[in-house]
mmCIF file of C-alpha atoms in Angstrom:
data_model
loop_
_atom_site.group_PDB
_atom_site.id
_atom_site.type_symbol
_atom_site.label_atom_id
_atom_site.label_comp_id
_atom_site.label_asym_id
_atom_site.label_seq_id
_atom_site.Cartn_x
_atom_site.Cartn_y
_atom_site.Cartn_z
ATOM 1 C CA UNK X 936 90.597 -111.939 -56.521
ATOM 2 C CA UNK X 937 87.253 -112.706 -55.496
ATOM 3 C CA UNK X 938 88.302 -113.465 -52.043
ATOM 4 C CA UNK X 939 90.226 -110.143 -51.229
ATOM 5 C CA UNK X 940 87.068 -108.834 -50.415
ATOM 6 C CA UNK X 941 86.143 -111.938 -48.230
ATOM 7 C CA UNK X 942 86.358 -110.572 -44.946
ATOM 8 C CA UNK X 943 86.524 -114.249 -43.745
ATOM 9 C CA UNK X 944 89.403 -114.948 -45.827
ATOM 10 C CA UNK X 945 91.099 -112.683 -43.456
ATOM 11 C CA UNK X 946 89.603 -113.674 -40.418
ATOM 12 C CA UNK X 947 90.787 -117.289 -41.269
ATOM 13 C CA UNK X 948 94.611 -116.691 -42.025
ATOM 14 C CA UNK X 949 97.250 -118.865 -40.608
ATOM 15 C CA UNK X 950 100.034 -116.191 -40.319
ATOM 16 C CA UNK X 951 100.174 -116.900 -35.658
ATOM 17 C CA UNK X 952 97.911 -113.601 -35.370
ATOM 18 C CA UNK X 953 95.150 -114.705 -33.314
ATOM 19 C CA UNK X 954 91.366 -114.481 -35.009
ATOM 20 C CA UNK X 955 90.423 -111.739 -32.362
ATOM 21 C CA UNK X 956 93.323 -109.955 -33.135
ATOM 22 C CA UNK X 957 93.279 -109.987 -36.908
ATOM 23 C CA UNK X 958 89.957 -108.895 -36.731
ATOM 24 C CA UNK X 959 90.460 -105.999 -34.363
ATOM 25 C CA UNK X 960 93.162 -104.561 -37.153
ATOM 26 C CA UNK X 961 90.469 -105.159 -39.291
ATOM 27 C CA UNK X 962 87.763 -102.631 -37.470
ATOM 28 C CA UNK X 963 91.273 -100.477 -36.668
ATOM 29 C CA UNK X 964 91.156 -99.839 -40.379
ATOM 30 C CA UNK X 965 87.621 -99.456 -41.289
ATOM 31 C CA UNK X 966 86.974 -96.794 -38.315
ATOM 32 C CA UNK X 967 89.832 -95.071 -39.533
ATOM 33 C CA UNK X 968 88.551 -95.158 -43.219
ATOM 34 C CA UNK X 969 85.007 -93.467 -41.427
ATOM 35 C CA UNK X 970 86.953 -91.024 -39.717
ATOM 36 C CA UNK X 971 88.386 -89.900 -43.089
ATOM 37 C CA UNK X 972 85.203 -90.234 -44.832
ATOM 38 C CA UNK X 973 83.360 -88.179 -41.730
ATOM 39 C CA UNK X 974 85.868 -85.456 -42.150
ATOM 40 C CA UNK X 975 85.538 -85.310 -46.288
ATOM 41 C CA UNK X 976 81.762 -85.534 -46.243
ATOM 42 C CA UNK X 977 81.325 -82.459 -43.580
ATOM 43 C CA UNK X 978 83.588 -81.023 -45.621
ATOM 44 C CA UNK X 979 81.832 -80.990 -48.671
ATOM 45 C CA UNK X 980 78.829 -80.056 -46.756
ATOM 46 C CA UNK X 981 80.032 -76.748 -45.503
ATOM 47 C CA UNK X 982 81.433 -75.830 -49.052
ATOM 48 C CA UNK X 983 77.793 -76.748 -50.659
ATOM 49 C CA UNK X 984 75.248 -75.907 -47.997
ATOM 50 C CA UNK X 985 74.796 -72.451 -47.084
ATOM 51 C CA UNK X 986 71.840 -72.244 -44.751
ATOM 52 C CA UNK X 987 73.396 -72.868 -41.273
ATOM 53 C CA UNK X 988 70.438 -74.742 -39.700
ATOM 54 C CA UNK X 989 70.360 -77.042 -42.828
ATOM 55 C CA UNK X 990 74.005 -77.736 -42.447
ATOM 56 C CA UNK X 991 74.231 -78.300 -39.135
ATOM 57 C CA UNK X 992 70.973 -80.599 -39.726
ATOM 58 C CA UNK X 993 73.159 -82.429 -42.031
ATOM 59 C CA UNK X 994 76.238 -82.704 -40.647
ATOM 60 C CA UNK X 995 74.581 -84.907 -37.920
ATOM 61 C CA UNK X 996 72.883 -86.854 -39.551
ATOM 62 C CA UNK X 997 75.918 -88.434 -41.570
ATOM 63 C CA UNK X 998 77.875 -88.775 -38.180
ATOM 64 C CA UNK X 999 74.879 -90.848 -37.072
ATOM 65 C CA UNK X 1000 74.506 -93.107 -39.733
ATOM 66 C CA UNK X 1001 78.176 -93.633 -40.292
ATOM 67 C CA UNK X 1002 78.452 -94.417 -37.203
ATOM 68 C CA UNK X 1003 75.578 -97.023 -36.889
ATOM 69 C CA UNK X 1004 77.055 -98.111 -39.702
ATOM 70 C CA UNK X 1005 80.481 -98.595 -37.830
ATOM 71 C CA UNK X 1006 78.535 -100.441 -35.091
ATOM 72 C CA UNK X 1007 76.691 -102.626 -36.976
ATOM 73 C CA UNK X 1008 80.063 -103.808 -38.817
ATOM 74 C CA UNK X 1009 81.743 -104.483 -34.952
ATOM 75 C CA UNK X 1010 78.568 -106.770 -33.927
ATOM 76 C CA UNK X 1011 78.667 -108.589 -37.225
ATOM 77 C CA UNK X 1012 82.351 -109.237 -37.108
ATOM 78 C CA UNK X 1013 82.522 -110.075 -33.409
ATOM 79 C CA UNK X 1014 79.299 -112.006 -33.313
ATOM 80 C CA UNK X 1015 80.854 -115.527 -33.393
ATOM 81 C CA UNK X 1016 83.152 -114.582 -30.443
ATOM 82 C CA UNK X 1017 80.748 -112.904 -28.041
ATOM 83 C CA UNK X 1018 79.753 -116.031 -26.134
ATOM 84 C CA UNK X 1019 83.213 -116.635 -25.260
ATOM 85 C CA UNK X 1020 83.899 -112.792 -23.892
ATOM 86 C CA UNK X 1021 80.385 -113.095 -22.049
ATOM 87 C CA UNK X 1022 81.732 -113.694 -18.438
ATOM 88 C CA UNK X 1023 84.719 -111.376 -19.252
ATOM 89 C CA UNK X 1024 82.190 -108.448 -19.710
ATOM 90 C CA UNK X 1025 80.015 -109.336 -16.660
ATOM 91 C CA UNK X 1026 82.760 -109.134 -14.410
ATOM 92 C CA UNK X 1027 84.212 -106.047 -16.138
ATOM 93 C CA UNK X 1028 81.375 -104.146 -16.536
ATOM 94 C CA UNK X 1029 80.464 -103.418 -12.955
ATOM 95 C CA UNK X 1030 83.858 -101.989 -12.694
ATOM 96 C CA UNK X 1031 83.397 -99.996 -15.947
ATOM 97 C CA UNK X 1032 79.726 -98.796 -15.038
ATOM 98 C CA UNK X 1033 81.452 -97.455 -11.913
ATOM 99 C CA UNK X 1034 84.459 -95.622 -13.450
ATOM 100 C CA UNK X 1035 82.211 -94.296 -16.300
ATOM 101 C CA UNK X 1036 78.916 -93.420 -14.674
ATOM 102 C CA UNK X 1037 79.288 -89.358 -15.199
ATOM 103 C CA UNK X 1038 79.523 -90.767 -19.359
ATOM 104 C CA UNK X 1039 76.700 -93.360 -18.771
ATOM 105 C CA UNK X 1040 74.113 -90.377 -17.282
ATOM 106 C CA UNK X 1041 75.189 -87.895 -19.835
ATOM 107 C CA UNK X 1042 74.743 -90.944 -22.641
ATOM 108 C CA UNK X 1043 70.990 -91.017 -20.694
ATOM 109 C CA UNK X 1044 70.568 -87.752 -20.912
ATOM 110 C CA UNK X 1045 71.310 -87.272 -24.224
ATOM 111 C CA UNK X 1046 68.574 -89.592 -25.404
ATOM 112 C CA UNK X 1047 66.515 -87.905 -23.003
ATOM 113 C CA UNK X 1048 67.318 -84.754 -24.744
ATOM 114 C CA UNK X 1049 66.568 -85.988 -27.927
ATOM 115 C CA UNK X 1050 63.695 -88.187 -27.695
ATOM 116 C CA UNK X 1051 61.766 -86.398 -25.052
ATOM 117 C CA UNK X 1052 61.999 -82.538 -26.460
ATOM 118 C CA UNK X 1053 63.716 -80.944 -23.513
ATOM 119 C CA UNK X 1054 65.100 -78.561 -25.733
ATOM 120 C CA UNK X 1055 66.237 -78.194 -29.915
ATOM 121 C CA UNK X 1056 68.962 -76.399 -31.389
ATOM 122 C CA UNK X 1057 68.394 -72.828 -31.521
ATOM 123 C CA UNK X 1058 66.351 -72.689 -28.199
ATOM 124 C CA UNK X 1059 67.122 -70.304 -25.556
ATOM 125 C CA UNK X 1060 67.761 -71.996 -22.087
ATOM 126 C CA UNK X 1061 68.034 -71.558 -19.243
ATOM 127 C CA UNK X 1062 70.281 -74.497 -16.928
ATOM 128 C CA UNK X 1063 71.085 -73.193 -13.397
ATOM 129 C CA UNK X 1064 72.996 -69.898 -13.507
ATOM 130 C CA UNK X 1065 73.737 -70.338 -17.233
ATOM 131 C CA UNK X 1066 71.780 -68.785 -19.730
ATOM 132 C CA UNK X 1067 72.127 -69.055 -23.508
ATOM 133 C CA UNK X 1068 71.009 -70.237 -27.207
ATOM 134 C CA UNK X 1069 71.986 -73.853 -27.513
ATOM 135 C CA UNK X 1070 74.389 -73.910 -30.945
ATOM 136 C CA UNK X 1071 75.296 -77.926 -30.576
ATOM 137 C CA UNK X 1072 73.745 -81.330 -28.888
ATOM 138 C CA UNK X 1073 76.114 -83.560 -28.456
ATOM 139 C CA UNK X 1074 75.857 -87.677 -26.808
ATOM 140 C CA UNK X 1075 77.906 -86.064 -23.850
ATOM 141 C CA UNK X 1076 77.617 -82.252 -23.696
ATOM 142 C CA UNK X 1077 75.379 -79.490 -24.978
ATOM 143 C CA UNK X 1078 77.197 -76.153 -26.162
ATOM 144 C CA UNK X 1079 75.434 -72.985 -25.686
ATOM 145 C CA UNK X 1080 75.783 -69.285 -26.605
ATOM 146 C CA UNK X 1081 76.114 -67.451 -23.478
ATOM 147 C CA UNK X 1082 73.924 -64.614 -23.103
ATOM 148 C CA UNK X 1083 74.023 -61.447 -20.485
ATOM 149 C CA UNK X 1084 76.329 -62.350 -17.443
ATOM 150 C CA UNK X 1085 78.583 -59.137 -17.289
ATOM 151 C CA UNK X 1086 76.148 -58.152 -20.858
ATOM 152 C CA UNK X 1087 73.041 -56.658 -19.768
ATOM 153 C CA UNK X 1088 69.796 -58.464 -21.115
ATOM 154 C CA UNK X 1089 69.766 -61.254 -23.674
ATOM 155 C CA UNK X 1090 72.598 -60.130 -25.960
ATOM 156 C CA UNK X 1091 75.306 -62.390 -26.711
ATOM 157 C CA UNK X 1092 78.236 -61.797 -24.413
ATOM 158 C CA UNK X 1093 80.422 -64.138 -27.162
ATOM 159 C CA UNK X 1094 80.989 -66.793 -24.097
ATOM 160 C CA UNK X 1095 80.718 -70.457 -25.237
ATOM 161 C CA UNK X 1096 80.006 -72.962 -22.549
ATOM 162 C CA UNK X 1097 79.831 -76.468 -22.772
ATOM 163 C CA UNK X 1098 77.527 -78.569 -20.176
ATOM 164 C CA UNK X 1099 76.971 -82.402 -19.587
ATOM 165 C CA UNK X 1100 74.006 -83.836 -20.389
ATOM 166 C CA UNK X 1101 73.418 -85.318 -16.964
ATOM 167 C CA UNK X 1102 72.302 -82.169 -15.990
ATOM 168 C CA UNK X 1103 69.024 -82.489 -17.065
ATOM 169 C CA UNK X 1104 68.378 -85.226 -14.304
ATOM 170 C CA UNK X 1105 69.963 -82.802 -11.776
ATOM 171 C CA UNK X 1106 68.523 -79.043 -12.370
ATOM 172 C CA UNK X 1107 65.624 -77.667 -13.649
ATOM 173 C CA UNK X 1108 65.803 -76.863 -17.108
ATOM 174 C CA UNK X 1109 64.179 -72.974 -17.975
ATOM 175 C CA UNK X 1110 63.373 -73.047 -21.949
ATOM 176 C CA UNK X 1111 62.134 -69.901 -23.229
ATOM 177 C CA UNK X 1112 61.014 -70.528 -26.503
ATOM 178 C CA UNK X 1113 60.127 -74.527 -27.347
ATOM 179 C CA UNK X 1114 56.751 -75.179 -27.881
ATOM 180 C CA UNK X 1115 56.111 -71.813 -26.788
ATOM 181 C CA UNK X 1116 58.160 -68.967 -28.683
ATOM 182 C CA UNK X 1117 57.505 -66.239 -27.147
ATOM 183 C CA UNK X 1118 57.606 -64.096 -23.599
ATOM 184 C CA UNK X 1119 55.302 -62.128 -21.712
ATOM 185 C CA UNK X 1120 57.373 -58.692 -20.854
ATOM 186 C CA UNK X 1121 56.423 -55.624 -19.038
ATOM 187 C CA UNK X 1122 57.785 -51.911 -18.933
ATOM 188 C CA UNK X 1123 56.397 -49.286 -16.380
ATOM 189 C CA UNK X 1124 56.396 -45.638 -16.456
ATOM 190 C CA UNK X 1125 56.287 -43.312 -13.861
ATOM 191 C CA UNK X 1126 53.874 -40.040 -14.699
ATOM 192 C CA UNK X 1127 53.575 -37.434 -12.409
ATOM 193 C CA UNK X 1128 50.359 -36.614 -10.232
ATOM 194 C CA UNK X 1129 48.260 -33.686 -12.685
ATOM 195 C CA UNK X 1130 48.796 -35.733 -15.747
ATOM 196 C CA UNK X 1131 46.003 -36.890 -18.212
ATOM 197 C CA UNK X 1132 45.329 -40.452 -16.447
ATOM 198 C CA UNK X 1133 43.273 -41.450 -19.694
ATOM 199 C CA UNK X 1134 45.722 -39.684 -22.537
ATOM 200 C CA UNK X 1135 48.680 -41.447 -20.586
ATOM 201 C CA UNK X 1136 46.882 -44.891 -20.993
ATOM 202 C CA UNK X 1137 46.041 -44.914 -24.461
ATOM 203 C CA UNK X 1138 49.210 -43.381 -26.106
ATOM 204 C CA UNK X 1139 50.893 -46.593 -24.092
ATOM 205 C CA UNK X 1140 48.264 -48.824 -25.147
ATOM 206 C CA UNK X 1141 48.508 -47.439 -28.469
ATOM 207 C CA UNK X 1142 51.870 -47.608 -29.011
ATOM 208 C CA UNK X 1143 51.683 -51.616 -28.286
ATOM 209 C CA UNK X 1144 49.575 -52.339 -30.507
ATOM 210 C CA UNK X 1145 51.668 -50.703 -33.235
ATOM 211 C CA UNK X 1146 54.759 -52.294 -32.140
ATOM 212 C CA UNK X 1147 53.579 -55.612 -31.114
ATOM 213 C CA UNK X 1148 50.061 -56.268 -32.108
ATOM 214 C CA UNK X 1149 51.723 -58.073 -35.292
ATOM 215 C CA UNK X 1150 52.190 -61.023 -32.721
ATOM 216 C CA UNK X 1151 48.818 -61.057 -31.608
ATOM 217 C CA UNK X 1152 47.495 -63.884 -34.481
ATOM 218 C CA UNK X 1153 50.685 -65.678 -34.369
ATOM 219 C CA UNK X 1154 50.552 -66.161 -30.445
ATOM 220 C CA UNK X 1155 47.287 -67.204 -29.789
ATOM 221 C CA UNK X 1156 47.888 -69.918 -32.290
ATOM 222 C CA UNK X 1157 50.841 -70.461 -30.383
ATOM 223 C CA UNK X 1158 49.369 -70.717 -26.853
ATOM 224 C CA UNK X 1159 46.369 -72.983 -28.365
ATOM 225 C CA UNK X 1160 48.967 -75.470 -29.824
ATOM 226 C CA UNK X 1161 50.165 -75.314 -26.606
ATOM 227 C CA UNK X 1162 46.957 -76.040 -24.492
ATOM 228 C CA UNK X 1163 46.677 -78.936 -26.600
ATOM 229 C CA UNK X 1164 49.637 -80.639 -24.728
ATOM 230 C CA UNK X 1165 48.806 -79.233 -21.552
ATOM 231 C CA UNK X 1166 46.120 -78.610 -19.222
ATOM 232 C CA UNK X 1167 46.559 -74.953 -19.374
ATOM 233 C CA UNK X 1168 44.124 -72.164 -19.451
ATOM 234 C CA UNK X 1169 43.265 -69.248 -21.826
ATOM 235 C CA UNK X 1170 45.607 -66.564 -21.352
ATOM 236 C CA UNK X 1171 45.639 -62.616 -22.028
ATOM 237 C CA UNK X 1172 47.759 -62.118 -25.559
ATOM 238 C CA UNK X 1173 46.682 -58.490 -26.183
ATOM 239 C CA UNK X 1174 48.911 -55.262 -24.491
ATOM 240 C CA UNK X 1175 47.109 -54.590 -21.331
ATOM 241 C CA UNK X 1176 48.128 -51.237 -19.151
ATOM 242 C CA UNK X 1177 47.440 -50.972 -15.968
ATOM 243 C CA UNK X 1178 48.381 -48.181 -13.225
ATOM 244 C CA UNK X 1179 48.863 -48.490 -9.352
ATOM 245 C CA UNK X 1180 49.003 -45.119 -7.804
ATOM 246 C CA UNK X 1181 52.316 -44.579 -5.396
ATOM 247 C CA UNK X 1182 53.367 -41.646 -3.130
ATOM 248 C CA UNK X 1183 55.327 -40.149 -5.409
ATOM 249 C CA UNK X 1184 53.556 -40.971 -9.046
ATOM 250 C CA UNK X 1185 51.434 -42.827 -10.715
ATOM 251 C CA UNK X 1186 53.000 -46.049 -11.973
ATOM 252 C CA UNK X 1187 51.747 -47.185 -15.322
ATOM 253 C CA UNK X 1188 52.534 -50.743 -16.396
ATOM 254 C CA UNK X 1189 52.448 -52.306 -19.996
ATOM 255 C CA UNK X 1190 52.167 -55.872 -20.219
ATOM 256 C CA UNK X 1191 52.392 -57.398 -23.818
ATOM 257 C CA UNK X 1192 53.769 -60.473 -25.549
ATOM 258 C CA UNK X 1193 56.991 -60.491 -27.674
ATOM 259 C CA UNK X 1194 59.251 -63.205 -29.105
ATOM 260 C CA UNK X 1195 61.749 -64.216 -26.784
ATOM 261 C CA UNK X 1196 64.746 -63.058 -29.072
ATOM 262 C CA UNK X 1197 63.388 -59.324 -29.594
ATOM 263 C CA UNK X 1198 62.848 -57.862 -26.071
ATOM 264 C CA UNK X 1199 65.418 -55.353 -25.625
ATOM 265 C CA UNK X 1200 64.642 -54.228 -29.024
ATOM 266 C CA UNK X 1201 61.065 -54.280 -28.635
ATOM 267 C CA UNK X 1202 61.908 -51.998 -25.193
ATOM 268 C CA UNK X 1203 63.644 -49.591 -27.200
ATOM 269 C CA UNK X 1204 61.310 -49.492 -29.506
ATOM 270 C CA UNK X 1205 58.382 -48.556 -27.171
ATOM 271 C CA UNK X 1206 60.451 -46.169 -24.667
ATOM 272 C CA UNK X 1207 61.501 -44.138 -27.967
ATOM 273 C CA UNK X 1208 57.658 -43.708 -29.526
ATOM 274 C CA UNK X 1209 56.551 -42.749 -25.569
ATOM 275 C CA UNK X 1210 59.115 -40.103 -25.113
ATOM 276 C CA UNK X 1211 57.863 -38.937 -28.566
ATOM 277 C CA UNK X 1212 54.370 -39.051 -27.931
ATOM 278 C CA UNK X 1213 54.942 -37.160 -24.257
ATOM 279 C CA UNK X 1214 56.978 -34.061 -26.104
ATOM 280 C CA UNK X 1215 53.867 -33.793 -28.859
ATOM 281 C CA UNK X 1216 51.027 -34.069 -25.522
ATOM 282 C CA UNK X 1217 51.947 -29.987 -24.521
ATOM 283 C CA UNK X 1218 52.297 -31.315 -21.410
ATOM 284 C CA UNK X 1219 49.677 -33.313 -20.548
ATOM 285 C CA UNK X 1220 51.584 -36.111 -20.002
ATOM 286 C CA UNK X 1221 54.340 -35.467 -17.423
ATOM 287 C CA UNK X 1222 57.436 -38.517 -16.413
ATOM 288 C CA UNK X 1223 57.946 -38.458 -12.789
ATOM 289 C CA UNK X 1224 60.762 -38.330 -10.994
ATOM 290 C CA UNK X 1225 62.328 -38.349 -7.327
ATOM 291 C CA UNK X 1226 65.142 -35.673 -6.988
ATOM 292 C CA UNK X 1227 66.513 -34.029 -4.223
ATOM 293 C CA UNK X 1228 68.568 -30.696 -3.907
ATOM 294 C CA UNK X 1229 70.094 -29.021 -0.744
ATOM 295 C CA UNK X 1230 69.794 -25.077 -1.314
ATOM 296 C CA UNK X 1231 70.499 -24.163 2.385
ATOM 297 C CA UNK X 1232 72.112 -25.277 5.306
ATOM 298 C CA UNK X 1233 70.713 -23.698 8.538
ATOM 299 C CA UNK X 1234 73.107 -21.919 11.112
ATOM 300 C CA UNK X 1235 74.962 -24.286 13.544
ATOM 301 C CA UNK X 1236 76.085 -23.590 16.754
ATOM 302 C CA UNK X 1237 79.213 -26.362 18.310
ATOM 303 C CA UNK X 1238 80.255 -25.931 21.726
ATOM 304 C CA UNK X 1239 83.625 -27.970 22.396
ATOM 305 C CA UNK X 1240 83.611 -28.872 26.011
ATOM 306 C CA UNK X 1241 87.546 -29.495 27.269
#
């Protein structure tokens, strides 16, 4: 009894099955057992584990062990016949390096990706004309949440795409939150010449700092965690409005900060309070506007020569 768990017990049979063979049955059956003990385990996490970051956390981390674990068992079992597949695998594996170099790079780039902070899960990126929350990191391909295309802004448009990891050796990679979570953003408002220049400025100034000055503390701790990792300078946090006058109105802009997941929103938010504040100013406040209207045509006179 006590050798039926003697792996070498097997590995030594006399039944005409070669050694490599029997043992290759052998790792048939244990990665099978994983697969089934993968499947129960996630399982069993989705039923327990509510929070979705938690249990995605999870999830991948007992696919990685399991399958260290599953690598660790090959080497041990194989280790007495790798000298003799040693010239086998030289020759082979320039072929196989060839074949499978689109895998090796996106193998590469996964580690890049995961040791060198390119991105996380739950960052919004940005990877040549696709744009998106990343949902999964895979050793081969990262999935992401599509965002605008044929949807205007950053809202969902419910488009999942799936890129290879080489990528990151190939574009530039655009994150917008990662170290730094947050976005500068500007609206601007045309006012019409006669307007209160100074009443126009601080209702929009005001109104920033009652819809975003919340972010104020929490971003300049930001962007100093972030000058600590790179030579950076100090940067403007507060709502700032300036105006540039044009030939038609005077063009007020608000510049603020606002976390890269609430801009529209935070849009909204400010257009709405404006439009409130200009109905309550009696006028002194004014939105400009180019419009054209044909009242009259003059008289014509066509001559039609034969």
């Amino acid at each position: 009894m006590g050798d039926f768990f003697n792996l070498n017990a097997y590995f030594s049979l006399g039944t005409g099955i070669a050694p490599v063979v029997s043992k290759f049955l052998i790792i048939v059956v244990i990665f099978v057992s994983m697969i089934w003990l993968l499947s129960k385990l996630k399982s069993q996490i989705n039923r327990t584990v509510l929070e979705s970051a938690t249990r995605y956390k999870m999830r991948k981390a007992v696919t990685f062990i399991l399958y260290m674990i599953f690598i660790i068992i090959v080497i041990a079992t194989f280790k007495q016949d790798m000298s003799g597949f040693a010239v086998a695998i030289g020759v082979i594996g320039g072929g196989i390096a060839f074949a499978l170099q689109e895998v090796i790079i996106s193998i590469a780039g996964w580690l890049a990706i995961t040791f060198s902070s390119f991105y996380r899960v739950g960052d919004r990126i940005k990877i040549g004309s696709i744009y998106g929350d990343v949902i999964d990191i895979g050793i081969l391909r990262t999935t992401l949440m599509e965002c605008g295309s044929w949807v205007n802004s950053d809202l969902y448009n419910g488009r999942i795409v799936r890129v290879t990891n080489s990528f990151i050796f190939k574009d530039p990679v655009y994150n917008y939150s990662g170290e730094f979570p947050f976005l500068w953003d500007e609206i601007t408002v045309p006012i019409r010449y006669g307007s209160s220049v100074e009443l126009t400025r601080q209702t929009l100034q005001s109104i920033a700092v009652e819809i975003v000055g919340d972010f104020t503390e929490s971003v300049t701790q930001s962007w100093a965690d972030l000058a600590k990792l790179y030579a950076i300078e100090d940067a403007k946090v507060e709502p700032m409005v300036t105006l540039a006058a044009t030939d038609n109105w005077i063009e007020f802009t608000l510049r603020y900060v606002v976390d890269f997941k609430k801009r529209r929103s935070t849009r909204d938010r400010i257009f709405t309070r404006f439009l409130e504040e200009m109905e309550k100013s009696g006028g002194k406040i004014q939105m400009g506007s180019s419009t054209s209207e044909i009242v009259a045509l003059p008289k014509m006179q066509i001559e039609i020569n034969p």
